[in-house]
Coordinates of C-alpha atoms in Angstrom, one line a residue:
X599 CA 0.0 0.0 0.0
X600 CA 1.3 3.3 -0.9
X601 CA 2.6 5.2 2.8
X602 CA 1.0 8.1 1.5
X603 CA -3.1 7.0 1.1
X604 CA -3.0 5.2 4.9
X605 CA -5.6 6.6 6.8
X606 CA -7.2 5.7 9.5
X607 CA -10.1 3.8 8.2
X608 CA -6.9 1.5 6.7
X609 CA -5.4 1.1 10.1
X610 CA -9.3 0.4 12.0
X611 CA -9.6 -2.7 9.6
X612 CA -6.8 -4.2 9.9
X613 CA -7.0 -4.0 13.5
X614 CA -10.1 -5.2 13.5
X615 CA -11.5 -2.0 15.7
X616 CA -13.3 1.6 14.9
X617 CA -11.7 4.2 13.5
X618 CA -12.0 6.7 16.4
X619 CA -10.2 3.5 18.7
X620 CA -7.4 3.8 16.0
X621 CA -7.7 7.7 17.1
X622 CA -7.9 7.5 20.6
X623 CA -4.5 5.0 20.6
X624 CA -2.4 7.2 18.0
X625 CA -3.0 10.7 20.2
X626 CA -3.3 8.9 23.7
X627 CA -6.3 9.6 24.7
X628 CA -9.2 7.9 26.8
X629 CA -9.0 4.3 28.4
X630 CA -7.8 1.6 25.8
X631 CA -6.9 -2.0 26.6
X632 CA -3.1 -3.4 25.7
X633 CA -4.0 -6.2 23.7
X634 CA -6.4 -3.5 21.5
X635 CA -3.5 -0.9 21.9
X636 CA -0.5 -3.3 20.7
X637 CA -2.9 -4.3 17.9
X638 CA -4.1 -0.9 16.1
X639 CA 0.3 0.1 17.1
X640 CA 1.4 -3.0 15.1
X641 CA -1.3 -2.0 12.1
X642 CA -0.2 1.6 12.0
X643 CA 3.2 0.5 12.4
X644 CA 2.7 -2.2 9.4
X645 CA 1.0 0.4 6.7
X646 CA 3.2 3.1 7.8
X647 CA 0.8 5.1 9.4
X648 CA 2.2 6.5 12.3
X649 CA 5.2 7.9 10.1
X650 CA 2.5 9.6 7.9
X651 CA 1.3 11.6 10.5
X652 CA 4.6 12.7 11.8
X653 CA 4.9 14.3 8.1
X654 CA 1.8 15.7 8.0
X655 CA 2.7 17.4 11.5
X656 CA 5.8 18.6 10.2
X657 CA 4.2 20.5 7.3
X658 CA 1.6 21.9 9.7
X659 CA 3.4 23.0 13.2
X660 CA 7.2 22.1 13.9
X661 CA 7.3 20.9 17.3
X662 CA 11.4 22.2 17.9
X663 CA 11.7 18.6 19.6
X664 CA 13.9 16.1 19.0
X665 CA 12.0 12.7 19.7
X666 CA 15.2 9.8 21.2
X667 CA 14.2 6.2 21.9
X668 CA 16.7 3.9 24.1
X669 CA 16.9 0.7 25.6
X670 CA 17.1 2.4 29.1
X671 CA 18.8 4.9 31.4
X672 CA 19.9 3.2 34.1
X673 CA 22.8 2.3 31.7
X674 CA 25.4 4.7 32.3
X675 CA 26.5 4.0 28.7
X676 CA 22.9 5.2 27.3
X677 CA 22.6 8.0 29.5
X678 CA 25.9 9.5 28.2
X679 CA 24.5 9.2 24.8
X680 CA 21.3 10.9 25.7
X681 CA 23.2 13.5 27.8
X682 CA 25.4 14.3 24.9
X683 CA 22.6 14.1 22.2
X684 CA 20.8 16.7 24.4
X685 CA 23.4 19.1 24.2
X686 CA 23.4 18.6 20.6
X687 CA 20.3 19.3 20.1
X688 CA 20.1 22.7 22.5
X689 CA 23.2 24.0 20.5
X690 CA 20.7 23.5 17.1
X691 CA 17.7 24.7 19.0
X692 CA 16.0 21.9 19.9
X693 CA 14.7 20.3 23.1
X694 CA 15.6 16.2 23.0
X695 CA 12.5 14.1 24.3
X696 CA 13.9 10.8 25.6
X697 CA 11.6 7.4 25.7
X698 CA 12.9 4.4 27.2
X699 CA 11.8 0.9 26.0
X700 CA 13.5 -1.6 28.8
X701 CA 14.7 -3.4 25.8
X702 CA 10.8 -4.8 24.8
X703 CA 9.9 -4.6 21.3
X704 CA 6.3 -4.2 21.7
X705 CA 7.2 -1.0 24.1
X706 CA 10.0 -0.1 21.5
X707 CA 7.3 0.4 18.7
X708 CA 4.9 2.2 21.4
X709 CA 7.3 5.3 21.7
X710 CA 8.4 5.2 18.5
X711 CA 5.0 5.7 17.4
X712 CA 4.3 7.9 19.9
X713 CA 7.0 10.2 18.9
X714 CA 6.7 10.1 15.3
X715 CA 2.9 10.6 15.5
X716 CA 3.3 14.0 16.2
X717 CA 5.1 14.7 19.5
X718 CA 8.6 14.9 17.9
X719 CA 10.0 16.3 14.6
X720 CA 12.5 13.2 14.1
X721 CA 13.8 10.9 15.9
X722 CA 17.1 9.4 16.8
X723 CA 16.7 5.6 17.1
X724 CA 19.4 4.2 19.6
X725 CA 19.9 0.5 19.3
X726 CA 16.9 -0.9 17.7
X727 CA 15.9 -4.5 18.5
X728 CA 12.7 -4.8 16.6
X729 CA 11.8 -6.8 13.8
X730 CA 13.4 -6.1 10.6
X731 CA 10.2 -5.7 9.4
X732 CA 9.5 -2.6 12.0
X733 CA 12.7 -0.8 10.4
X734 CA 11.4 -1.6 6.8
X735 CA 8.3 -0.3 7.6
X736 CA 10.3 3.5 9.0
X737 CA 12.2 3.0 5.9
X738 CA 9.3 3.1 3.4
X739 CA 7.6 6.3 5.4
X740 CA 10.3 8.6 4.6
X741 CA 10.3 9.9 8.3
X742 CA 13.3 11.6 9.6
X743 CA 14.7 8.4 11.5
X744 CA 18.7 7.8 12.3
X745 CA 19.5 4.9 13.9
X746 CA 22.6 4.5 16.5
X747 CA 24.7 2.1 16.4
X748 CA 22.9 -0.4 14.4
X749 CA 24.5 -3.5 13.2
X750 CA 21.5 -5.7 12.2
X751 CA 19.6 -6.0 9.6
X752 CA 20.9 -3.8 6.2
X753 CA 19.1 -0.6 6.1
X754 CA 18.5 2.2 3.8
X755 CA 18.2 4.5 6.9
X756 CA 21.1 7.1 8.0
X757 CA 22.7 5.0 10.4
X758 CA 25.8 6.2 13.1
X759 CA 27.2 3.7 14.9
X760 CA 30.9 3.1 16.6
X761 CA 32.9 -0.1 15.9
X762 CA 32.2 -3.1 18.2
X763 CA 34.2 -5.2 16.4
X764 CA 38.0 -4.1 15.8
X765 CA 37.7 -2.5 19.2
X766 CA 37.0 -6.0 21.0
X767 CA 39.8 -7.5 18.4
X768 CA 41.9 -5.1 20.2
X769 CA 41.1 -6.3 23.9
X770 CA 41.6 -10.0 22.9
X771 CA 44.7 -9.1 21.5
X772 CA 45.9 -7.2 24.4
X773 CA 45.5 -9.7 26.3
X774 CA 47.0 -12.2 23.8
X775 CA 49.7 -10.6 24.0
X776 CA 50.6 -10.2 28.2
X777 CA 50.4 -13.9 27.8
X778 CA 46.6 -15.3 28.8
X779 CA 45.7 -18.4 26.6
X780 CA 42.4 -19.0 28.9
X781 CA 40.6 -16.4 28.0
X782 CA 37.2 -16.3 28.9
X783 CA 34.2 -13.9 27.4
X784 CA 30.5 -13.0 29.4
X785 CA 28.5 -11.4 26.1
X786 CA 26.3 -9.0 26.0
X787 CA 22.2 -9.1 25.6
X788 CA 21.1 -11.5 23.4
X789 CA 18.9 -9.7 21.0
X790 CA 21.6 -6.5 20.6
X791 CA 23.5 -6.1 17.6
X792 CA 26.6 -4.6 19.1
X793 CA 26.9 -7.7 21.5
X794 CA 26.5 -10.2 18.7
X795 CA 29.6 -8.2 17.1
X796 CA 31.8 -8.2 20.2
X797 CA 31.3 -12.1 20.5
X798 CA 31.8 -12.1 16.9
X799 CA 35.0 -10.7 17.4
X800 CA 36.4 -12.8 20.1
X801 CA 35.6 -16.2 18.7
X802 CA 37.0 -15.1 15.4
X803 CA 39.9 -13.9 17.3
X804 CA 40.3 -17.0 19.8
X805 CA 39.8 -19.5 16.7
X806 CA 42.7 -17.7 15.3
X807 CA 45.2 -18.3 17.9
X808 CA 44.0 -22.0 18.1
X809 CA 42.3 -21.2 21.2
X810 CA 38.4 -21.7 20.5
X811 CA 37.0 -23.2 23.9
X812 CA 32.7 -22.8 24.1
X813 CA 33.4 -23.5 27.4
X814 CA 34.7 -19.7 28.5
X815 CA 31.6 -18.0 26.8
X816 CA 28.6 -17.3 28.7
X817 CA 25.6 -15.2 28.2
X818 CA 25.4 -11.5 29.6
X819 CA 23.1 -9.3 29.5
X820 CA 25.3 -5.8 30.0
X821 CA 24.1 -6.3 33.6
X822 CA 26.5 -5.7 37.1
X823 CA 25.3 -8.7 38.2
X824 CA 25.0 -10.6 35.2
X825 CA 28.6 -10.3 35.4
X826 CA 29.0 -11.8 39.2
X827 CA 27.2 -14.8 37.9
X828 CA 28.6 -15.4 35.2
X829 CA 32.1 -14.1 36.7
X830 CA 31.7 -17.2 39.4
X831 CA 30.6 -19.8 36.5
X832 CA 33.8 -19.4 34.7
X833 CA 36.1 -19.5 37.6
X834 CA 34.1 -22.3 38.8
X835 CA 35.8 -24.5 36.1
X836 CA 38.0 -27.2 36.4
X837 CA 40.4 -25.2 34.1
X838 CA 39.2 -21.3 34.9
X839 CA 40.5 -18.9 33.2
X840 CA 43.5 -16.3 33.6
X841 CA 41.3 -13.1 31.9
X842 CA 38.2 -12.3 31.3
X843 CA 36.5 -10.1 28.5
X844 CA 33.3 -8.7 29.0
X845 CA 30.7 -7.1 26.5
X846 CA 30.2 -4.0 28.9
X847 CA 31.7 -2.1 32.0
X848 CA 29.2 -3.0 34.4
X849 CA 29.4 -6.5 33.3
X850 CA 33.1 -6.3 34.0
X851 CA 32.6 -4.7 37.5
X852 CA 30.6 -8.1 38.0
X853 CA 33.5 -10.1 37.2
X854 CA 35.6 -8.5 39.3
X855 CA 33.4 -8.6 42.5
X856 CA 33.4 -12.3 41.5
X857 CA 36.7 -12.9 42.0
X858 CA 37.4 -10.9 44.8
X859 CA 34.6 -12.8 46.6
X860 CA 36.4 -15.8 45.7
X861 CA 39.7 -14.5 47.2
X862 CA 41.7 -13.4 44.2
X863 CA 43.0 -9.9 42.8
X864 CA 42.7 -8.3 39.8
X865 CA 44.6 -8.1 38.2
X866 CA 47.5 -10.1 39.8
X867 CA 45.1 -13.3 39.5
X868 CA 42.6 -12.3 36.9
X869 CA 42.4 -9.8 34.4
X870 CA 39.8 -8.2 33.4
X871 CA 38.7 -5.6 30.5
X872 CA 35.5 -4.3 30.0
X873 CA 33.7 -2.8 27.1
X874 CA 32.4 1.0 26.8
X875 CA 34.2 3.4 29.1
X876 CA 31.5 4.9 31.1
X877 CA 33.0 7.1 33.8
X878 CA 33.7 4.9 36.7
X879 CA 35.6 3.1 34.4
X880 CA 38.8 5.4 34.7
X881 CA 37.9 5.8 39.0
X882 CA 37.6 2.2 39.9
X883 CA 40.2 0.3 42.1
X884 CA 41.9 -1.1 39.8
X885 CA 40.8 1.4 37.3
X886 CA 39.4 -0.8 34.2
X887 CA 40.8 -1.5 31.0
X888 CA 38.3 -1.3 28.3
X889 CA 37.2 -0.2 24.8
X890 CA 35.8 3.4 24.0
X891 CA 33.3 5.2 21.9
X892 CA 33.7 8.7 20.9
X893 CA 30.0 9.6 22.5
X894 CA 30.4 13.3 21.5
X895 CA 31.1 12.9 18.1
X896 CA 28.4 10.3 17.6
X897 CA 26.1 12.5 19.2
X898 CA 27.2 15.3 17.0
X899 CA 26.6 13.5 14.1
X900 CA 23.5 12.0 14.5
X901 CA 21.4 15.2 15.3
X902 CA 23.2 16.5 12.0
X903 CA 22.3 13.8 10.3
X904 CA 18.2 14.1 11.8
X905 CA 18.4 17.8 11.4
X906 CA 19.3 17.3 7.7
X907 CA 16.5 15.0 6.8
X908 CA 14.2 17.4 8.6
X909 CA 15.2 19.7 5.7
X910 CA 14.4 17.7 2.9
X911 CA 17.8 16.6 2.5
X912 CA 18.2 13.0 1.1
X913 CA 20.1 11.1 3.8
X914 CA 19.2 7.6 2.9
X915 CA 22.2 5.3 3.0
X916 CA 24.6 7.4 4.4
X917 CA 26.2 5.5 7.5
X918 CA 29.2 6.9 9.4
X919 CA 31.0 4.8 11.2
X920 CA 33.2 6.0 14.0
X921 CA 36.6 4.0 15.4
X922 CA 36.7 2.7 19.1
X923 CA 39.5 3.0 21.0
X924 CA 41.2 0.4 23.6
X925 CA 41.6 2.1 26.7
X926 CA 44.9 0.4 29.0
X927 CA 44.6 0.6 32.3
X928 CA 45.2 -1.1 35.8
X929 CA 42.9 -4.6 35.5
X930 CA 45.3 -6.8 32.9
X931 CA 48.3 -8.0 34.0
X932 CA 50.5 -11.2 32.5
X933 CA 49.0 -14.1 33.6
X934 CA 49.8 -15.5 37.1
X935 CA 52.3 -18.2 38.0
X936 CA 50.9 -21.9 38.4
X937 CA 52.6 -21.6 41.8
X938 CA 50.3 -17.9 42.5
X939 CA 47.5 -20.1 41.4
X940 CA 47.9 -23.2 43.3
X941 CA 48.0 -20.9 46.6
X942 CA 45.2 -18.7 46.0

């Protein structure tokens, strides 16, 4: 169906409900169910609705807002992108409107639609983990969307995203390199893109060097304690291992609780390297070694990039891709003596 005939009475039949239901759900208004709420969201979202509106908003009354969408805010990671997307947008004169999602698709599409129905002017789409189908959909509307760090599914969308991949190449390596050959890996969430390439990364890396062992993975969620319990499964082993490389900071600061609830220092008895360099990163005892993003600059470029489609300017396809950075600092060490070990 053509993006630009959708109305209403298209969306009310699909969903199976009345058109002034549809209305009610797409300007948040009066007491609607869910079910019937995720059902006329997933039509609108399906026929391209909801990104309809947004342009018909835009040709009426700019709103001077700046519409973000992010897996959540407790992440110190995320909030440092918001923080610095904020101040990009004042500089440009807009006001940023920030809508988390707690990582659920269903709630993902929710603010998404809720921002381009009307509430934002574009929107800067932080880690999307919906459906390829959801980001096909924004793609055939023509809304002003950027997405941040994407690594999924190919997009015609502006996309601005730092590297995962060479940068967790670079912490294997590092620790290759002081000496480690057990080198074990807690991953990030299962459904995000940038985790998939950090574990991409290090069994690439591992198989390399001959040493692939499934054994030293296991499954994160970028959580604190996420990394505890997975920081006491691998040292539980018969054969534990001498580092550890893990998908986020906060993950790593799990690790190394672990271990020092299990008697041993960091890094004389394990190192450790984390993945993002949120601020407590660089004050922690030992102070973490770990990969960075250049937040600023990805900020920067990403309200450029929504700004410009705002305009009318074609922006489709362009993807800027920034470098990450290994960070060296106090948790890696060689590996410890078998003698160290045997006491410990």
């Amino acid at each position: 169906m053509n993006g630009n005939k959708v109305t209403l009475e298209h969306v009310a039949r699909l969903a199976g409900v009345s058109i002034i239901t549809v209305s009610k759900v797409l300007n948040n208004k009066g007491r609607i169910s869910e079910a019937t709420r995720a059902r006329v969201l997933q039509a609108a979202s399906q026929l391209g609705y909801v990104a309809n509106s947004a342009a018909r908003s835009l040709r009426g009354r700019p709103t001077q807002i700046l519409g973000m969408v992010i897996p959540e805010l407790v992440s110190p990671y995320f909030a440092e992108v918001a923080r610095a997307a904020a101040d990009c947008a004042s500089q440009m004169g807009y006001d940023l409107a920030v809508f988390t999602t707690s990582r659920d698709p269903e709630r993902e599409r929710e603010r998404v639609g809720t921002l381009l129905g009307g509430l934002a002017d574009g929107l800067v789409f932080v880690v999307p983990i919906g459906a390829a189908g959801f980001l096909a959909t924004l793609e055939r509307s023509r809304s002003p969307v950027v997405l941040v760090n994407h690594f999924g599914t190919p997009t015609h969308l502006p996309v601005v995203r730092a590297d995962s991949f060479e940068g967790s190449l670079a912490a294997i390596r590092h620790l290759l390199a002081l000496g480690h050959r057990r080198i074990g890996f807690v991953s990030g969430a299962a459904h995000s893109s940038q985790a998939a390439e950090r574990l991409r990364a290090y069994r690439e890396c591992m198989m390399a060097a001959g040493l692939w062992d499934e054994q030293l993975v296991r499954p994160g969620d970028f959580t604190q304690q996420r990394g505890v319990e997975a920081g006491h499964e691998l040292l539980s082993l018969e054969h534990p291992p001498t580092a550890i490389f893990a998908a986020s900071d906060l993950t790593a600061f799990g690790v190394i609780a672990a271990a020092r609830s299990r008697g041993l220092q960091v890094p004389e008895d394990l190192s450790v390297v984390g993945f993002d360099d949120i601020p407590a990163a660089a004050h922690s005892h030992p102070s973490l070694t770990t990969v960075a993003h250049p937040i600023p600059a990805m900020a920067q470029a990403a309200v450029e990039l929504i700004t410009r489609a705002m305009a009318g300017e074609n922006v489709r396809d362009v993807h800027i891709e920034f470098p990450s950075q290994l960070v060296v600092r106090e948790s890696c060490a060689p590996p410890p003596s078998n003698n160290r070990r045997k006491h410990r």
